[in-house]
């Protein structure tokens, strides 16, 4: 039977499974909340903010405009979500560690605060609400704490989520965001190279401890590998393999 999406004119309650990707609304406790497209200012800001957060060396995955459904009657669209975002269709079931919401003129403040409360209740650790109208600012919401407001010139941090603090302006100013993104990418590259160096050395140490010879081809194979998962597999295999060729197969 074809699934029918709920219509705004219908009465609830509805379920998240009835909402399709691209539908212009969210659900809160089974009731529809219209979600209209962002204006030019909001769309620009979301793009640069997402690039900054996604480039942070500690971030494994991030997404934009992702649906989050912690229960059948709730589906919230998140401007930016940071956490363990699966590379798969469907709504997120686990709360993002960090969520970012952009608001501009004409927003519904009561609905925004309800959304913040639902995210915190579901397990989100930090929510940044970026207010794009003057005076520009970012409000920080955390479980069990009063909301804090940070102004341009101040730094936002997210312990155990982001490696680096970021300027408030990096969430909406393209030039500031580019500088922060470049710094993050260089740091990420250095961290990745350091991890690869350590893993290659650990593979060689196992062979050396077991008295197994590495040929020039084996050495080149280890040096050219840039996949940490493969290097870890070789390390495990080297413990029991009869020779280097068997371990590096």
mmCIF file of C-alpha atoms in Angstrom:
data_model
loop_
_atom_site.group_PDB
_atom_site.id
_atom_site.type_symbol
_atom_site.label_atom_id
_atom_site.label_comp_id
_atom_site.label_asym_id
_atom_site.label_seq_id
_atom_site.Cartn_x
_atom_site.Cartn_y
_atom_site.Cartn_z
ATOM 1 C CA UNK A 1 0.000 0.000 0.000
ATOM 2 C CA UNK A 2 1.390 3.408 -0.952
ATOM 3 C CA UNK A 3 2.337 5.509 2.065
ATOM 4 C CA UNK A 4 0.609 8.872 2.159
ATOM 5 C CA UNK A 5 2.365 11.841 3.699
ATOM 6 C CA UNK A 6 0.332 13.930 6.129
ATOM 7 C CA UNK A 7 -1.036 17.213 4.844
ATOM 8 C CA UNK A 8 -0.737 20.454 6.762
ATOM 9 C CA UNK A 9 -4.500 20.862 6.601
ATOM 10 C CA UNK A 10 -5.116 17.522 8.339
ATOM 11 C CA UNK A 11 -5.362 17.125 12.077
ATOM 12 C CA UNK A 12 -2.857 15.004 13.981
ATOM 13 C CA UNK A 13 -1.358 13.198 15.559
ATOM 14 C CA UNK A 14 1.033 11.971 12.872
ATOM 15 C CA UNK A 15 4.057 9.683 12.922
ATOM 16 C CA UNK A 16 7.577 10.346 11.681
ATOM 17 C CA UNK A 17 7.292 7.432 9.250
ATOM 18 C CA UNK A 18 4.606 9.398 7.393
ATOM 19 C CA UNK A 19 7.001 12.270 6.660
ATOM 20 C CA UNK A 20 9.076 11.996 3.506
ATOM 21 C CA UNK A 21 12.462 13.562 2.821
ATOM 22 C CA UNK A 22 11.851 17.039 1.426
ATOM 23 C CA UNK A 23 8.462 17.547 3.048
ATOM 24 C CA UNK A 24 8.210 21.175 4.305
ATOM 25 C CA UNK A 25 7.446 20.420 7.930
ATOM 26 C CA UNK A 26 8.582 18.819 11.148
ATOM 27 C CA UNK A 27 6.662 16.902 13.794
ATOM 28 C CA UNK A 28 6.491 17.639 17.501
ATOM 29 C CA UNK A 29 4.546 15.155 19.617
ATOM 30 C CA UNK A 30 2.644 14.144 16.510
ATOM 31 C CA UNK A 31 1.691 17.653 15.448
ATOM 32 C CA UNK A 32 2.827 19.357 12.268
ATOM 33 C CA UNK A 33 5.129 22.373 12.336
ATOM 34 C CA UNK A 34 5.702 24.096 9.007
ATOM 35 C CA UNK A 35 9.356 24.494 8.056
ATOM 36 C CA UNK A 36 9.888 26.949 5.238
ATOM 37 C CA UNK A 37 13.063 27.315 3.132
ATOM 38 C CA UNK A 38 15.815 29.542 4.490
ATOM 39 C CA UNK A 39 16.276 33.020 3.065
ATOM 40 C CA UNK A 40 19.452 34.044 1.298
ATOM 41 C CA UNK A 41 21.190 35.161 4.498
ATOM 42 C CA UNK A 42 20.273 31.967 6.323
ATOM 43 C CA UNK A 43 21.285 29.717 3.457
ATOM 44 C CA UNK A 44 24.694 31.387 3.122
ATOM 45 C CA UNK A 45 25.345 31.209 6.843
ATOM 46 C CA UNK A 46 24.397 27.545 7.087
ATOM 47 C CA UNK A 47 26.797 26.664 4.269
ATOM 48 C CA UNK A 48 29.840 28.318 5.832
ATOM 49 C CA UNK A 49 29.020 27.104 9.351
ATOM 50 C CA UNK A 50 28.704 23.507 8.171
ATOM 51 C CA UNK A 51 32.079 23.674 6.395
ATOM 52 C CA UNK A 52 33.779 24.897 9.568
ATOM 53 C CA UNK A 53 32.314 22.181 11.772
ATOM 54 C CA UNK A 54 32.788 19.362 9.286
ATOM 55 C CA UNK A 55 36.491 20.226 8.909
ATOM 56 C CA UNK A 56 37.261 20.118 12.643
ATOM 57 C CA UNK A 57 39.893 17.411 13.298
ATOM 58 C CA UNK A 58 37.770 15.713 15.956
ATOM 59 C CA UNK A 59 34.575 15.510 13.895
ATOM 60 C CA UNK A 60 33.899 12.102 12.355
ATOM 61 C CA UNK A 61 30.744 13.158 10.526
ATOM 62 C CA UNK A 62 28.335 16.065 10.178
ATOM 63 C CA UNK A 63 25.277 16.861 8.077
ATOM 64 C CA UNK A 64 22.879 19.636 7.086
ATOM 65 C CA UNK A 65 19.076 19.606 6.976
ATOM 66 C CA UNK A 66 18.947 16.139 8.510
ATOM 67 C CA UNK A 67 15.790 14.727 10.056
ATOM 68 C CA UNK A 68 16.065 13.504 13.650
ATOM 69 C CA UNK A 69 13.358 11.238 15.021
ATOM 70 C CA UNK A 70 13.900 10.067 18.633
ATOM 71 C CA UNK A 71 10.353 8.695 18.871
ATOM 72 C CA UNK A 72 7.475 7.919 16.472
ATOM 73 C CA UNK A 73 5.725 11.253 17.036
ATOM 74 C CA UNK A 74 8.763 13.505 16.588
ATOM 75 C CA UNK A 75 10.801 14.460 13.532
ATOM 76 C CA UNK A 76 12.980 17.543 13.755
ATOM 77 C CA UNK A 77 14.972 18.938 10.824
ATOM 78 C CA UNK A 78 18.396 20.089 12.031
ATOM 79 C CA UNK A 79 20.225 22.887 10.238
ATOM 80 C CA UNK A 80 23.591 21.332 11.191
ATOM 81 C CA UNK A 81 24.132 18.107 13.118
ATOM 82 C CA UNK A 82 27.520 16.894 14.393
ATOM 83 C CA UNK A 83 28.030 13.393 15.714
ATOM 84 C CA UNK A 84 27.793 9.851 14.425
ATOM 85 C CA UNK A 85 25.814 10.551 11.253
ATOM 86 C CA UNK A 86 25.225 7.319 9.289
ATOM 87 C CA UNK A 87 25.804 7.210 5.542
ATOM 88 C CA UNK A 88 22.341 5.776 4.989
ATOM 89 C CA UNK A 89 18.782 6.898 4.205
ATOM 90 C CA UNK A 90 16.221 7.556 6.904
ATOM 91 C CA UNK A 91 15.948 9.796 9.927
ATOM 92 C CA UNK A 92 18.598 9.907 12.635
ATOM 93 C CA UNK A 93 17.617 7.867 15.666
ATOM 94 C CA UNK A 94 20.473 8.932 17.956
ATOM 95 C CA UNK A 95 20.684 12.539 19.111
ATOM 96 C CA UNK A 96 23.532 14.550 17.556
ATOM 97 C CA UNK A 97 26.229 15.609 19.989
ATOM 98 C CA UNK A 98 26.083 19.183 18.680
ATOM 99 C CA UNK A 99 23.202 20.855 16.851
ATOM 100 C CA UNK A 100 23.209 24.293 15.236
ATOM 101 C CA UNK A 101 20.045 26.209 14.402
ATOM 102 C CA UNK A 102 19.920 29.449 12.410
ATOM 103 C CA UNK A 103 17.140 31.955 13.031
ATOM 104 C CA UNK A 104 16.378 35.178 11.207
ATOM 105 C CA UNK A 105 13.631 37.770 11.358
ATOM 106 C CA UNK A 106 10.093 36.460 11.622
ATOM 107 C CA UNK A 107 10.926 33.266 13.482
ATOM 108 C CA UNK A 108 8.599 31.695 16.049
ATOM 109 C CA UNK A 109 10.408 32.006 19.384
ATOM 110 C CA UNK A 110 8.104 29.666 21.282
ATOM 111 C CA UNK A 111 8.544 26.955 18.685
ATOM 112 C CA UNK A 112 12.323 27.434 18.708
ATOM 113 C CA UNK A 113 12.504 26.995 22.470
ATOM 114 C CA UNK A 114 10.339 23.884 22.243
ATOM 115 C CA UNK A 115 12.716 22.443 19.650
ATOM 116 C CA UNK A 116 15.731 23.215 21.848
ATOM 117 C CA UNK A 117 14.066 21.500 24.802
ATOM 118 C CA UNK A 118 13.240 18.408 22.740
ATOM 119 C CA UNK A 119 16.818 18.091 21.486
ATOM 120 C CA UNK A 120 18.306 18.430 24.973
ATOM 121 C CA UNK A 121 15.827 15.912 26.334
ATOM 122 C CA UNK A 122 16.788 13.479 23.569
ATOM 123 C CA UNK A 123 20.483 13.666 24.490
ATOM 124 C CA UNK A 124 22.079 16.464 22.471
ATOM 125 C CA UNK A 125 24.994 17.871 24.481
ATOM 126 C CA UNK A 126 25.216 21.375 23.026
ATOM 127 C CA UNK A 127 22.924 23.511 20.871
ATOM 128 C CA UNK A 128 24.081 26.715 19.235
ATOM 129 C CA UNK A 129 21.318 29.046 18.105
ATOM 130 C CA UNK A 130 22.759 31.548 15.642
ATOM 131 C CA UNK A 131 20.720 34.745 15.469
ATOM 132 C CA UNK A 132 21.429 36.430 12.152
ATOM 133 C CA UNK A 133 19.642 39.714 12.772
ATOM 134 C CA UNK A 134 21.255 42.617 14.621
ATOM 135 C CA UNK A 135 22.861 42.291 17.065
ATOM 136 C CA UNK A 136 24.294 39.050 15.718
ATOM 137 C CA UNK A 137 25.005 36.540 18.423
ATOM 138 C CA UNK A 138 25.034 32.848 19.325
ATOM 139 C CA UNK A 139 23.060 31.404 22.215
ATOM 140 C CA UNK A 140 24.489 28.294 23.856
ATOM 141 C CA UNK A 141 22.158 25.709 25.376
ATOM 142 C CA UNK A 142 23.374 22.753 27.450
ATOM 143 C CA UNK A 143 21.519 20.274 29.685
ATOM 144 C CA UNK A 144 20.936 21.571 33.194
ATOM 145 C CA UNK A 145 22.481 24.985 32.517
ATOM 146 C CA UNK A 146 21.157 28.452 31.805
ATOM 147 C CA UNK A 147 21.457 29.676 28.240
ATOM 148 C CA UNK A 148 24.530 31.799 27.542
ATOM 149 C CA UNK A 149 24.940 34.436 24.832
ATOM 150 C CA UNK A 150 28.221 34.929 22.988
ATOM 151 C CA UNK A 151 28.892 37.953 20.806
ATOM 152 C CA UNK A 152 31.200 38.549 17.828
ATOM 153 C CA UNK A 153 34.806 38.466 19.045
ATOM 154 C CA UNK A 154 34.117 35.641 21.506
ATOM 155 C CA UNK A 155 34.941 31.951 21.061
ATOM 156 C CA UNK A 156 32.624 28.953 20.999
ATOM 157 C CA UNK A 157 33.868 25.614 22.298
ATOM 158 C CA UNK A 158 32.448 22.105 22.512
ATOM 159 C CA UNK A 159 34.584 19.872 24.722
ATOM 160 C CA UNK A 160 34.855 16.242 23.592
ATOM 161 C CA UNK A 161 33.048 17.130 20.358
ATOM 162 C CA UNK A 162 35.271 19.680 18.604
ATOM 163 C CA UNK A 163 39.047 19.799 18.779
ATOM 164 C CA UNK A 164 39.224 23.558 18.308
ATOM 165 C CA UNK A 165 37.223 26.537 19.582
ATOM 166 C CA UNK A 166 35.792 28.715 16.831
ATOM 167 C CA UNK A 167 34.938 32.410 16.624
ATOM 168 C CA UNK A 168 31.263 33.298 16.765
ATOM 169 C CA UNK A 169 31.634 34.931 13.344
ATOM 170 C CA UNK A 170 32.786 31.649 11.765
ATOM 171 C CA UNK A 171 29.196 30.410 11.868
ATOM 172 C CA UNK A 172 27.995 33.094 9.440
ATOM 173 C CA UNK A 173 30.901 35.148 8.031
ATOM 174 C CA UNK A 174 32.396 33.554 4.903
ATOM 175 C CA UNK A 175 35.859 35.090 5.263
ATOM 176 C CA UNK A 176 36.247 34.086 8.894
ATOM 177 C CA UNK A 177 34.878 30.624 8.123
ATOM 178 C CA UNK A 178 37.430 30.098 5.337
ATOM 179 C CA UNK A 179 40.337 30.920 7.650
ATOM 180 C CA UNK A 180 39.074 28.553 10.339
ATOM 181 C CA UNK A 181 38.344 25.791 7.820
ATOM 182 C CA UNK A 182 41.854 26.033 6.354
ATOM 183 C CA UNK A 183 43.390 25.802 9.812
ATOM 184 C CA UNK A 184 41.217 22.796 10.631
ATOM 185 C CA UNK A 185 42.090 21.007 7.404
ATOM 186 C CA UNK A 186 45.833 21.515 7.880
ATOM 187 C CA UNK A 187 45.555 20.243 11.438
ATOM 188 C CA UNK A 188 43.450 17.275 10.336
ATOM 189 C CA UNK A 189 46.024 16.396 7.661
ATOM 190 C CA UNK A 190 48.864 16.572 10.168
ATOM 191 C CA UNK A 191 46.941 14.381 12.611
ATOM 192 C CA UNK A 192 46.194 11.811 9.919
ATOM 193 C CA UNK A 193 49.827 11.726 8.796
ATOM 194 C CA UNK A 194 50.932 11.260 12.393
ATOM 195 C CA UNK A 195 48.532 8.345 12.844
ATOM 196 C CA UNK A 196 49.747 6.690 9.636
ATOM 197 C CA UNK A 197 53.381 7.092 10.697
ATOM 198 C CA UNK A 198 52.645 5.449 14.053
ATOM 199 C CA UNK A 199 50.725 2.562 12.479
ATOM 200 C CA UNK A 200 53.452 1.872 9.905
ATOM 201 C CA UNK A 201 56.066 1.846 12.643
ATOM 202 C CA UNK A 202 54.001 -0.565 14.745
ATOM 203 C CA UNK A 203 53.690 -3.016 11.829
ATOM 204 C CA UNK A 204 57.456 -2.961 11.316
ATOM 205 C CA UNK A 205 58.080 -3.436 15.061
ATOM 206 C CA UNK A 206 56.067 -6.672 15.101
ATOM 207 C CA UNK A 207 58.018 -8.088 12.179
ATOM 208 C CA UNK A 208 61.297 -7.049 13.783
ATOM 209 C CA UNK A 209 60.368 -8.590 17.155
ATOM 210 C CA UNK A 210 59.533 -11.881 15.449
ATOM 211 C CA UNK A 211 62.692 -11.836 13.339
ATOM 212 C CA UNK A 212 60.738 -11.747 10.058
ATOM 213 C CA UNK A 213 62.508 -10.077 7.160
ATOM 214 C CA UNK A 214 60.849 -7.279 5.191
ATOM 215 C CA UNK A 215 61.902 -7.129 1.538
ATOM 216 C CA UNK A 216 62.188 -3.792 -0.294
ATOM 217 C CA UNK A 217 58.793 -4.519 -1.878
ATOM 218 C CA UNK A 218 57.273 -5.115 1.574
ATOM 219 C CA UNK A 219 58.771 -1.869 2.853
ATOM 220 C CA UNK A 220 57.330 0.027 -0.108
ATOM 221 C CA UNK A 221 53.945 -1.628 0.413
ATOM 222 C CA UNK A 222 53.831 -0.431 4.016
ATOM 223 C CA UNK A 223 55.028 3.079 3.110
ATOM 224 C CA UNK A 224 52.449 3.466 0.363
ATOM 225 C CA UNK A 225 49.482 2.342 2.450
ATOM 226 C CA UNK A 226 47.363 5.315 3.572
ATOM 227 C CA UNK A 227 44.427 3.351 4.978
ATOM 228 C CA UNK A 228 44.563 3.086 8.794
ATOM 229 C CA UNK A 229 42.177 0.116 8.764
ATOM 230 C CA UNK A 230 44.492 -1.851 6.453
ATOM 231 C CA UNK A 231 47.553 -1.020 8.546
ATOM 232 C CA UNK A 232 45.751 -2.212 11.687
ATOM 233 C CA UNK A 233 44.810 -5.445 9.913
ATOM 234 C CA UNK A 234 48.421 -5.978 8.873
ATOM 235 C CA UNK A 235 49.533 -5.339 12.447
ATOM 236 C CA UNK A 236 47.194 -8.046 13.755
ATOM 237 C CA UNK A 237 48.210 -10.469 11.017
ATOM 238 C CA UNK A 238 51.908 -9.896 11.652
ATOM 239 C CA UNK A 239 51.575 -11.373 15.149
ATOM 240 C CA UNK A 240 50.919 -14.898 13.859
ATOM 241 C CA UNK A 241 51.682 -14.921 10.106
ATOM 242 C CA UNK A 242 54.477 -17.270 8.976
ATOM 243 C CA UNK A 243 56.112 -14.558 6.895
ATOM 244 C CA UNK A 244 55.687 -10.963 5.730
ATOM 245 C CA UNK A 245 54.021 -11.928 2.440
ATOM 246 C CA UNK A 246 51.255 -13.772 4.293
ATOM 247 C CA UNK A 247 50.707 -10.887 6.719
ATOM 248 C CA UNK A 248 50.570 -8.203 4.028
ATOM 249 C CA UNK A 249 48.306 -10.099 1.666
#
